[in-house]
Every structure is written in structure tokens, then in C-alpha cells.
XYZ file of C-alpha atoms in Angstrom:
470
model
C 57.363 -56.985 15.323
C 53.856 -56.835 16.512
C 55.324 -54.010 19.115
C 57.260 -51.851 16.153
C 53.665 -52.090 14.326
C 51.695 -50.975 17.448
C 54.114 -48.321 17.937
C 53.978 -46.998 14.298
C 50.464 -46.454 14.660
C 50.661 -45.197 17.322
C 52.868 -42.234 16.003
C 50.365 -42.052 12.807
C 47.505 -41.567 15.063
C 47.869 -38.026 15.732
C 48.926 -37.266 11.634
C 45.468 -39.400 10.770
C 43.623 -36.922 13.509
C 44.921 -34.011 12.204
C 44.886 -35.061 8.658
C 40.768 -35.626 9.376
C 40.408 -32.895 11.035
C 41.366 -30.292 8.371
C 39.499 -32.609 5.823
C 36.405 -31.625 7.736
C 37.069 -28.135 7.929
C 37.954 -27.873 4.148
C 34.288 -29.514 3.338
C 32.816 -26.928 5.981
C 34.467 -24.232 4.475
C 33.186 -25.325 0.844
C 29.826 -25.408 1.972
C 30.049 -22.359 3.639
C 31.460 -20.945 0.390
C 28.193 -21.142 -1.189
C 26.544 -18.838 1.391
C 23.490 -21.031 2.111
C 22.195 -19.642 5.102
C 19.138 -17.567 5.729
C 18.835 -14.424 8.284
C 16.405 -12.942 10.635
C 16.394 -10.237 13.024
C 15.350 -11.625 16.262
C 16.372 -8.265 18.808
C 18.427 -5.235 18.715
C 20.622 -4.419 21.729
C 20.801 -0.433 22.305
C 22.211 -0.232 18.444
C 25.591 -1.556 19.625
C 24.379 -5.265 18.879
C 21.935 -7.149 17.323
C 20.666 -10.908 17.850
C 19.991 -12.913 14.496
C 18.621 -16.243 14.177
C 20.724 -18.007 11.126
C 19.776 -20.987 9.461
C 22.811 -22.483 7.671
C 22.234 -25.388 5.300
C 24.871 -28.680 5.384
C 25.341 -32.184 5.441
C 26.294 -32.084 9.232
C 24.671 -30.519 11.471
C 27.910 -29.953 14.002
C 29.534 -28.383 10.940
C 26.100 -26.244 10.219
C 26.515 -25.276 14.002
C 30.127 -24.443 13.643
C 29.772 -21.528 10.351
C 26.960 -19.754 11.865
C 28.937 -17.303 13.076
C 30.963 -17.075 9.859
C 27.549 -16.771 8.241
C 25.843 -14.556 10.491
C 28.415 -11.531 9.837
C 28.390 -12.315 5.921
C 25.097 -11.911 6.165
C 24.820 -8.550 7.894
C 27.274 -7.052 5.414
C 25.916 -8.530 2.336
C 21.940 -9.206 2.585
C 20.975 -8.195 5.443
C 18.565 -9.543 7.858
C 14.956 -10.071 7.151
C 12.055 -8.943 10.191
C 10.477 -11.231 12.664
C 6.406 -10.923 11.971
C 6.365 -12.810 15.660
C 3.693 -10.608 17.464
C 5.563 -10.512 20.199
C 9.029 -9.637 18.518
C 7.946 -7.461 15.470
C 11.637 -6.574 14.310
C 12.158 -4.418 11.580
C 14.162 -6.002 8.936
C 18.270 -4.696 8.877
C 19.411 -3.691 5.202
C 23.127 -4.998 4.337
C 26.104 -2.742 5.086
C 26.970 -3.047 2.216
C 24.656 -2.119 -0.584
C 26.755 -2.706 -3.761
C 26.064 -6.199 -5.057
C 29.374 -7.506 -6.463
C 30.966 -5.511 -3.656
C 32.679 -8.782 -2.000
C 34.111 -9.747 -5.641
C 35.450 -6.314 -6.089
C 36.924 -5.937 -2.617
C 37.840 -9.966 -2.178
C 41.762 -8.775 -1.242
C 40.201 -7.975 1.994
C 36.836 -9.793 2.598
C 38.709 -13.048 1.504
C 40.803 -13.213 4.544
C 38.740 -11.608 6.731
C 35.877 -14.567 6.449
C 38.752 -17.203 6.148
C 39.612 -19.540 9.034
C 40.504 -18.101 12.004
C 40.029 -14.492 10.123
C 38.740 -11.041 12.139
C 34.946 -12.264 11.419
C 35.190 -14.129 15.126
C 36.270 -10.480 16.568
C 32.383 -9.402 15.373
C 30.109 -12.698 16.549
C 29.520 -14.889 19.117
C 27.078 -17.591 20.158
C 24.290 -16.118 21.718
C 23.375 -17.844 25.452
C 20.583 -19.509 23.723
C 22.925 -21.067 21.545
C 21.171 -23.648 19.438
C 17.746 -22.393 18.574
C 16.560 -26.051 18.547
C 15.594 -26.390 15.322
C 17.061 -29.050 13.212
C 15.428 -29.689 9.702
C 16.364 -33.025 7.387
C 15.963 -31.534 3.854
C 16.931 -34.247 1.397
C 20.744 -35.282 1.857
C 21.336 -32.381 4.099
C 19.959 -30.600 7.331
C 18.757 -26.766 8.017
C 20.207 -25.944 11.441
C 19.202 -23.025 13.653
C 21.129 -21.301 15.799
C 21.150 -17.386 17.693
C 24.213 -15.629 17.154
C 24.853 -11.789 18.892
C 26.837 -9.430 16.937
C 28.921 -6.409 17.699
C 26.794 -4.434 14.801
C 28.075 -0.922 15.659
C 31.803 -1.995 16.101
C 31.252 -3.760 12.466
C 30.094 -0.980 10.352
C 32.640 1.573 12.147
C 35.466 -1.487 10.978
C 33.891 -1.191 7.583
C 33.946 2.848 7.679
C 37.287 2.956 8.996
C 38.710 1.004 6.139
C 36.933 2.830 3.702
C 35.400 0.284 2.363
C 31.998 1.201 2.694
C 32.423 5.351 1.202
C 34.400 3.584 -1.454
C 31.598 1.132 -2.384
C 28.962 3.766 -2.635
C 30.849 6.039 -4.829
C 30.570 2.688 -6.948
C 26.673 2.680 -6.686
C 24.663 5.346 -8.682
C 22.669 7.327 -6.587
C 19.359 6.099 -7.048
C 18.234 3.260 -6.752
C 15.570 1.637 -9.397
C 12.177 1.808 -8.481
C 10.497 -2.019 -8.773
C 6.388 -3.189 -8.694
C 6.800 -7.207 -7.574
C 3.562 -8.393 -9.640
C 2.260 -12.100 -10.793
C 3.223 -13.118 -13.986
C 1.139 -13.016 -17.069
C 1.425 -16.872 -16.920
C 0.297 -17.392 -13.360
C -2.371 -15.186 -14.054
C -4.105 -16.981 -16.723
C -3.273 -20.342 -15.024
C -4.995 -19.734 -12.382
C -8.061 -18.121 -14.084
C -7.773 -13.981 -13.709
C -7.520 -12.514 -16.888
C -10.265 -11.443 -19.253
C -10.271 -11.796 -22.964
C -10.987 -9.151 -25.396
C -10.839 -8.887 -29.220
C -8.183 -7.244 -31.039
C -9.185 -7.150 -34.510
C -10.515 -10.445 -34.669
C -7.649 -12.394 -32.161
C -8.781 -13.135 -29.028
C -5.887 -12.228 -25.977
C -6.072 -12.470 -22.897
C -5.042 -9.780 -20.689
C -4.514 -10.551 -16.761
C -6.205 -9.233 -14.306
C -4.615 -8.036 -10.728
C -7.266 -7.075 -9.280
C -9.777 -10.163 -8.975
C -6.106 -12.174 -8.690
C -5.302 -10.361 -5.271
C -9.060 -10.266 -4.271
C -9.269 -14.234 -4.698
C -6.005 -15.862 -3.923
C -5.516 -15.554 -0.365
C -1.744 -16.448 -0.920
C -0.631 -13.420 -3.476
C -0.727 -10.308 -1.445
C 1.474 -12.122 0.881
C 4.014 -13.654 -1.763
C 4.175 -10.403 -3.377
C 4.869 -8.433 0.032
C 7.403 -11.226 1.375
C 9.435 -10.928 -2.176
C 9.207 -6.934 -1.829
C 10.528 -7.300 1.751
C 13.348 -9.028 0.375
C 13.716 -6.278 -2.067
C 13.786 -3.745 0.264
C 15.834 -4.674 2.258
C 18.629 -4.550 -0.143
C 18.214 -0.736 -0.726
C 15.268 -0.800 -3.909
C 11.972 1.242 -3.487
C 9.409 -0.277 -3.904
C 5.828 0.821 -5.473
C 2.657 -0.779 -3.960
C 0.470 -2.613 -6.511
C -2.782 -2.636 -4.824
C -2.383 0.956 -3.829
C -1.817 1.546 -7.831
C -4.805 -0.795 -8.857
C -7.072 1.543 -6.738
C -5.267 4.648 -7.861
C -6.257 3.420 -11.805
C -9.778 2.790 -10.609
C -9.981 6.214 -9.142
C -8.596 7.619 -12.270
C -11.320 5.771 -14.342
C -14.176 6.622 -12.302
C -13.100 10.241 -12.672
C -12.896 10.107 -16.359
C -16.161 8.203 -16.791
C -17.830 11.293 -15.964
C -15.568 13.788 -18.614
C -16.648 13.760 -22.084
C -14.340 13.439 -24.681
C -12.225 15.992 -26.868
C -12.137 14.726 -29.770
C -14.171 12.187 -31.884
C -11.917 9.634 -32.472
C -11.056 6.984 -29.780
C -7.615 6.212 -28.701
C -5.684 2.798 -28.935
C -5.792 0.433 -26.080
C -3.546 0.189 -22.818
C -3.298 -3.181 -21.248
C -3.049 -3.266 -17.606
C 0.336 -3.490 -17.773
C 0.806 -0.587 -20.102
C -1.466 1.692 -17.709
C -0.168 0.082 -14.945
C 3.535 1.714 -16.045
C 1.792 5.138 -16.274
C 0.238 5.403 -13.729
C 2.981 3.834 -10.879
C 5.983 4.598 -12.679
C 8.207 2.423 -11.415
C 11.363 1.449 -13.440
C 11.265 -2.168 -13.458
C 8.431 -4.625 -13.040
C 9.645 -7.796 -10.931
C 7.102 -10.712 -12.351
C 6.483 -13.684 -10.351
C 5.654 -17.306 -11.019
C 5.277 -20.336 -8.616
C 3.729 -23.689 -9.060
C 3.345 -26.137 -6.265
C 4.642 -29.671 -7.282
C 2.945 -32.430 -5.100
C 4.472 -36.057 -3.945
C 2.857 -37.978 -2.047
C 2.841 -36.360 1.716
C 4.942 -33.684 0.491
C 5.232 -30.289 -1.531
C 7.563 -28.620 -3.128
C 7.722 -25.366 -4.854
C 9.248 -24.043 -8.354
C 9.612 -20.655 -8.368
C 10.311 -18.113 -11.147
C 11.574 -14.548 -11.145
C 12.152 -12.288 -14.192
C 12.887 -8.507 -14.244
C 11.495 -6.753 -17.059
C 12.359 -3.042 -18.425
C 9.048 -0.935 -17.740
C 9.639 1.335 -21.000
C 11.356 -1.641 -23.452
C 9.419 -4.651 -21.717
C 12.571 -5.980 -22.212
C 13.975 -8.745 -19.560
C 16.943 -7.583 -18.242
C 16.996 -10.321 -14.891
C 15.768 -13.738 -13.783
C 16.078 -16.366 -11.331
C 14.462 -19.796 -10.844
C 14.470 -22.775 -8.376
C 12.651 -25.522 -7.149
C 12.176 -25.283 -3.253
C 13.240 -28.767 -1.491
C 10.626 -31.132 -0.872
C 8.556 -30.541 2.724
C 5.519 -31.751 4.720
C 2.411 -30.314 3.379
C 1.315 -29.301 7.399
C 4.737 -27.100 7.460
C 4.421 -25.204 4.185
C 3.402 -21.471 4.962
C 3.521 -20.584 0.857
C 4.589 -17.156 1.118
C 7.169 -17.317 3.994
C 8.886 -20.984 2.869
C 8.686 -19.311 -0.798
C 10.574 -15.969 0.259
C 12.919 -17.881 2.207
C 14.142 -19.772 -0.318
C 14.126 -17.373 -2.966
C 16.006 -15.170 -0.871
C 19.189 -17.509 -1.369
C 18.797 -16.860 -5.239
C 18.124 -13.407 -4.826
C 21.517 -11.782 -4.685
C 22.731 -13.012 -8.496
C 18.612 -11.385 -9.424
C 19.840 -7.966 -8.283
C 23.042 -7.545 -9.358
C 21.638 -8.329 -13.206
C 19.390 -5.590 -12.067
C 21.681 -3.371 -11.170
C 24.011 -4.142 -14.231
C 20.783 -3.011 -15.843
C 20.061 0.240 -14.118
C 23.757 1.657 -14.118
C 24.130 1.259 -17.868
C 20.605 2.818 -18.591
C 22.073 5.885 -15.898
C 24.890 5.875 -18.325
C 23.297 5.532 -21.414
C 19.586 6.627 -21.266
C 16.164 4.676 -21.006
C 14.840 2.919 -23.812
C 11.775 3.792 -25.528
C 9.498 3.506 -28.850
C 8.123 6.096 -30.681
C 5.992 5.521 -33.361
C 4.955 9.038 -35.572
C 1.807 8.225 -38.087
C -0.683 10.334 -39.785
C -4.470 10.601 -40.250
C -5.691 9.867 -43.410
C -7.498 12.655 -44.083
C -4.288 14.631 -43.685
C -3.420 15.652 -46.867
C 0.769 15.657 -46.154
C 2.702 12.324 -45.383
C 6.342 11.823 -44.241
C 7.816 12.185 -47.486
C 6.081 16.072 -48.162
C 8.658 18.837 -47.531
C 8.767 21.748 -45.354
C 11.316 24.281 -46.431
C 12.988 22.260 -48.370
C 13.235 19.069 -46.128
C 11.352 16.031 -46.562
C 9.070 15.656 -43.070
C 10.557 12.516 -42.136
C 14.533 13.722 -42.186
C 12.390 16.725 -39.755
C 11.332 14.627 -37.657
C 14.634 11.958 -37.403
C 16.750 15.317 -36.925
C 14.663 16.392 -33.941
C 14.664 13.082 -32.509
C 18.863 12.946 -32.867
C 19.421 16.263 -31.245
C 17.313 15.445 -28.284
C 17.932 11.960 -27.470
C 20.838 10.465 -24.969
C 24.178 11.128 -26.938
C 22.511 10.737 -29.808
C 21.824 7.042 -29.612
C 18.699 5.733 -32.007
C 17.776 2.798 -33.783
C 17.241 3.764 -37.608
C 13.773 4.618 -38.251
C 11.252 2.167 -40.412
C 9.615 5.014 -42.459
C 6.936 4.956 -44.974
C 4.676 7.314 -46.382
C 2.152 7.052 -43.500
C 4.151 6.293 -40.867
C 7.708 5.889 -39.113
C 8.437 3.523 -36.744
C 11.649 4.420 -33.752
C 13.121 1.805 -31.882
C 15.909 1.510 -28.940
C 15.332 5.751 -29.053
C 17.798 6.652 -25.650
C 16.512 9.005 -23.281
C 17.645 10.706 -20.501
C 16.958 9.997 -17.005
C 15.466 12.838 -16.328
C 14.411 16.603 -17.940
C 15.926 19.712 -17.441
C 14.051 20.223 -14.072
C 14.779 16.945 -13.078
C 11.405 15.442 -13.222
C 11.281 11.411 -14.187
C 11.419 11.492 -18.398
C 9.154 9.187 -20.056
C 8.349 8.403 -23.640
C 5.102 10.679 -23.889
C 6.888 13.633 -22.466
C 10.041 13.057 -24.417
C 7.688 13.054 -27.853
C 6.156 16.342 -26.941
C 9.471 18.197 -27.616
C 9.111 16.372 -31.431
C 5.239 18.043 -31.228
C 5.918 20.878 -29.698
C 8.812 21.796 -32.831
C 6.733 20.740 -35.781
C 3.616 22.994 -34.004
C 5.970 26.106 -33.918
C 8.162 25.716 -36.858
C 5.887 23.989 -39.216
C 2.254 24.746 -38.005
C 1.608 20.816 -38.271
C -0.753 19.701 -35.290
C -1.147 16.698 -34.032
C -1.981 14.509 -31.370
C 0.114 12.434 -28.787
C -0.733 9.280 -26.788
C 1.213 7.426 -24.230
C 1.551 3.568 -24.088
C 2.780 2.765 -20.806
C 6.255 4.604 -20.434
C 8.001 3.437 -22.590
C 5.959 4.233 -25.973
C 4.433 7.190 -27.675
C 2.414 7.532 -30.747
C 2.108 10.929 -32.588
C -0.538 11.469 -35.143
C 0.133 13.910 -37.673
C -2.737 16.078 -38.832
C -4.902 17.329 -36.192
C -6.343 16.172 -32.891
């Protein structure tokens, strides 16, 4: 009996090896589903190859080890690979191959078995000579392993070109890309003490203020350049916000010494609002951390949102709370890039959902028409025949983006335009904002009705007329 029994096992053995075996593949593969790895450049090798060092995130580090390659060619397509600062390395970061960012969704009939066990990923990747980089973290439950990993980058993008899968993603993408400012948040800002307060008819607000925050916290011109590295890298301009603080300054100094036109004094900008007009850029990327201490160790909640620069509308956000870690091994902006960088992707593709449907459909802007009150029409006089304010709604509906407006709030001394559709750009193909769109409205009732009046700009994406003069 005992000898049957011996020999049954030992005829299960192999079944129970194999059985165990794919068991721990199927949990590698699900953790290597979620794409938790991070990328840097580390050396490329006469453009034919490149060496990246990938940290992949799992609950064994042999299994960590074993998807690095798999995760080191996702990443090349997909994100791309962030520079090495290393004096002595200074790589330049690589942007994905791929730029669209629900491209491996779309295309999944081919990038599914291509990344799947055994699939043509191995034909691109191999462990570099160097193999482990011998770095081994214990986060939590689970470990951040290191390792170098060359790949054939050159033979990779011609595979992608060949199949056609990279012309037929960029005939997806529009052809520009939105331009982004990474700034601090309103509420970081006035946690940390830089803003200023000013009266607005008897409320106090208080309005941030960049530039003492980047003059006094060592940490913020580095956060806000490691997130816009990250941003550039997958394919979005950037515009500088420093560069744009001194830029405003400039401007102010310059108008300091040019008296005014008129007597009467214009409304308020916030720095925001003059921030918009004077950098232009289409969406404002606002950032928030807060550093969440425990005993020995740190660790970091993040926040990202994406707001419209005409509608100040969100359109994108992302938040996290970075594992815990030793005080002595945070580096704030590097460990806070890193790890925002594996929440990034979902962040830009609500931004791009954003930017192709305002391509399609037009910016969004507010225009607000009022009158002085020594002006002795309103909006419900008529000019040959037509009451001013079905003027001025017909000129607004012949010149937006397919005609798409929000109904007007009108009264007799004002009307109010909301979710007013632009286009991209004018006839000459210069950037359209709301002041320049409005001038067409001024322009008309100037020529056709001899009405003059005076326009002012709120950021981008507001303009007030006043009816009645300048």
C-alpha cells in the first residue's frame, strides 16, 4: 500500500509543479497588468538601442525581476522614458512611440498578444550585462526592484511603422497638441502663506501669489519642472511659469510709466486671469501635495487637476498618496514625480478627451456686453428696427463655432453669454481668444450702428464690452 501511495505521488509531483508554476506566472502576469513600473533613460547605443533602468513594483522580487523586460518595451511604446539628471549620464528623456493615449485599448487585437507570455515583446529586450541594478526597495507588502534592460529601439519603432500602427494612430491624434502651465494650486498657495488679500467691495479674497511662492519654497520650481518633464515627454508643450511671471512684471513696469486713455479704471485681473493673457497656454495643470508624517517616515498625497484656461472649467484630475518612506530618502520633487508618473497616463487621456472635442467643437468663453450709465441707449433701444440686444445675439450666432451659444441673460443694462463656442483659430490662423473674438461684435455695432464702446479682456476666456463710449 504504502508503495502504491509513494508511487502516486510520485506521478502527481510533476502535475503539482506545473500546476504551481503557471499559478505564479498568472499572479505575475496580473501584476504586470497594472503597469506599475517606472522608466529611465540610462544610455543610448548609436540610435539602434537604448539602456533603461526599470523599476517594476510586486510582491516578489524574482517575479519583479522576471517582467522587466515585459515592462521595459511597454514602457518605451506607451510613456516613454524619463532623463537621468546624473552629472555624469545627463540623458535626455525618450517620448513614447506611441503618442495617442488610449492607443493600446484601441489597437489591443495586436498589443494583447504581443505583450502576452511568450509574445514578440522578448524579440525587442534583453537583460542588460549589469543585470540587476542592485536596488531592492520593501514598500509596504510589496518590493520596488531595479533592474537594466537593453532594447532593440530602432528595430521596435520600424516593427511599429511596418504594421502601420503608428501612421494609423496619429491620424487618430489632432495635430496639435494642447499647450499646459504646471502651476501650484490656489490651495497650496494659501496654505503655505503666498497669497495677498485685497478687498473686493467689502469681501476680503485672497489671491495667490507665484512669485514670492517660487522665490521661498526651495522645493516648487523643482516639483513643477519634474511634473512638466513628465508632461513633455508625452508630446504636450509646455509654457514656463517663471519666464511668464517676469514677462508680466516687465509688462507692468512698462505700463507704470504710460498714462492712461481714458478716465475710468478697468476691472481687476487676478494672477491667474493675467497669467492666461499673457502665456496663453490652453490648459493650466494645478498642483497640490501635502507631506503626511509617521513616526520615522513620510509619505506624500498628491493632487492633480486640469483646468480649461478660457472656462476655468476642470476637465482632468488625478490623486494619490505616495507609499510610506524614510524621511533621509525622500528627495520631494523626484519621489513625487515618480510616483505621479504611474497616475499620469489616465490624467492625459481626460486631457486629451478634452482638447479633441474643443478642436471639434470650439473653445469656450464668456462674454459679458454692459453699458455706461451715462449712455443714454440700453439693450432693449432699437436700431433700424431691431431691438440692440437681438443685434448683438445675431452677431454673436453668425460668428461663433457652428453656431453653438448658451442663451443670453439680458437686461436693460446688460447681457450676460455663457458656453459662447469659438474657433480654434481666426482666419489667419492666429490663436482666437475671447477679447479678439468680441472685437468682431465691436467692430459691427461701430460700422453699422455708430455705437462705440470699449472692450476688456479677462484672462482668455472672458470679455466685457461697454456700450457707450471709451
Amino acid at each position: 500500500m504504502k508503495k502504491i501511495i509513494a508511487l502516486a505521488l510520485l506521478l502527481l509531483l510533476p502535475l503539482c509543479m506545473n500546476y504551481a508554476q503557471k499559478r505564479k506566472q498568472r499572479i505575475a502576469n496580473e501584476q504586470t497588468a497594472a503597469w506599475r513600473y517606472e522608466l529611465q533613460n540610462e544610455a543610448v547605443g548609436n540610435e539602434q538601442t537604448v539602456l533603461v533602468k526599470v523599476w517594476s513594483y510586486s510582491k516578489n522580487v524574482a517575479v519583479a525581476r522576471n517582467q522587466s523586460l515585459k515592462n521595459a518595451v511597454h514602457g518605451l511604446i506607451f510613456k516613454g522614458a524619463a532623463g537621468n539628471s546624473d552629472t555624469e549620464k545627463r540623458t535626455k528623456p525618450l517620448p513614447p512611440l506611441v503618442s495617442q493615449p488610449d492607443a493600446e485599448t484601441i489597437y489591443a487585437r495586436f498589443f494583447d498578444p504581443f505583450f502576452a507570455d511568450g509574445g514578440d515583446y522578448q524579440r525587442y529586450a534583453t537583460l542588460a550585462s549589469s543585470g540587476e541594478a542592485g536596488s531592492v526597495q520593501k514598500i509596504g507588502k510589496e518590493y520596488r526592484v531595479a533592474t537594466y534592460v537593453t532594447v532593440q529601439y530602432a528595430a521596435l519603432r520600424r516593427m511599429l511603422e511596418a504594421k502601420g500602427l503608428i501612421d494609423s494612430m496619429q491620424e487618430v491624434v489632432t495635430g496639435k497638441q494642447p499647450t499646459i502651465m504646471v502651476v501650484p494650486s490656489d490651495n497650496w498657495c494659501i496654505q503655505q502663506g503666498f497669497f495677498t488679500e485685497v478687498d473686493n467691495q467689502g469681501t476680503i479674497e485672497r489671491i495667490p501669489d507665484y512669485g514670492r511662492a517660487l522665490q521661498e519654497d526651495p522645493n516648487l520650481l523643482l516639483v513643477i519642472s519634474k511634473i512638466g518633464e513628465l508632461m513633455s515627454d508625452r508630446g504636450f508643450p509646455l509654457v514656463d511659469l517663471e519666464a511668464s511671471l517676469k514677462r508680466i512684471r516687465e509688462e507692468d513696469a512698462e505700463q507704470m510709466l504710460t498714462t492712461s486713455k481714458g478716465t475710468g479704471a478697468e476691472l481687476a485681473e487676478t494672477p491667474l486671469e493675467r497669467l492666461s493673457r499673457t502665456a496663453k497656454a490652453d490648459i493650466w495643470m494645478q498642483v497640490t501635495w501635502s507631506m503626511n508624517h509617521m513616526g520615522p517616515k513620510t509619505s506624500i498625497t498628491f493632487n492633480l487637476q486640469g483646468k480649461d484656461a478660457y472656462s476655468d472649467k476642470q476637465i482632468a484630475a488625478s490623486s494619490g498618496t505616495c507609499p510610506p518612506t524614510f524621511d533621509s530618502a525622500i528627495e520631494l520633487p523626484v519621489f513625487l514625480a515618480e510616483h505621479v508618473a504611474a497616475n499620469i497616463n489616465p490624467f492625459n487621456q481626460q486631457l486629451m478627451a478634452f482638447f479633441n472635442d474643443i478642436m471639434e467643437n470650439g473653445r469656450e468663453i464668456r462674454i459679458s456686453c454692459r453699458r455706461w450709465d451715462d449712455w443714454e441707449y440700453d439693450f432693449e433701444s432699437e436700431f433700424d428696427g431691431e431691438e440692440l440686444a437681438d443685434i448683438i445675439e445675431e452677431i454673436v450666432a453668425e460668428n461663433c463655432h457652428n453656431g453653438k451659444y448658451g442663451s443670453p441673460a439680458i437686461s436693460e443694462n446688460r447681457m450676460d453669454f455663457t458656453q459662447v463656442r469659438i474657433p480654434i483659430t481666426d482666419q489667419k490662423g492666429r490663436d482666437l481668444d475671447a477679447r479678439n473674438f468680441v472685437k468682431v461684435i465691436r467692430k459691427t455695432l461701430k460700422e453699422k450702428y455708430m455705437i462705440e464702446s470699449k472692450l476688456i479682456g479677462k484672462g482668455l476666456g472672458q470679455a466685457i464690452l461697454i456700450l457707450g463710449g471709451k
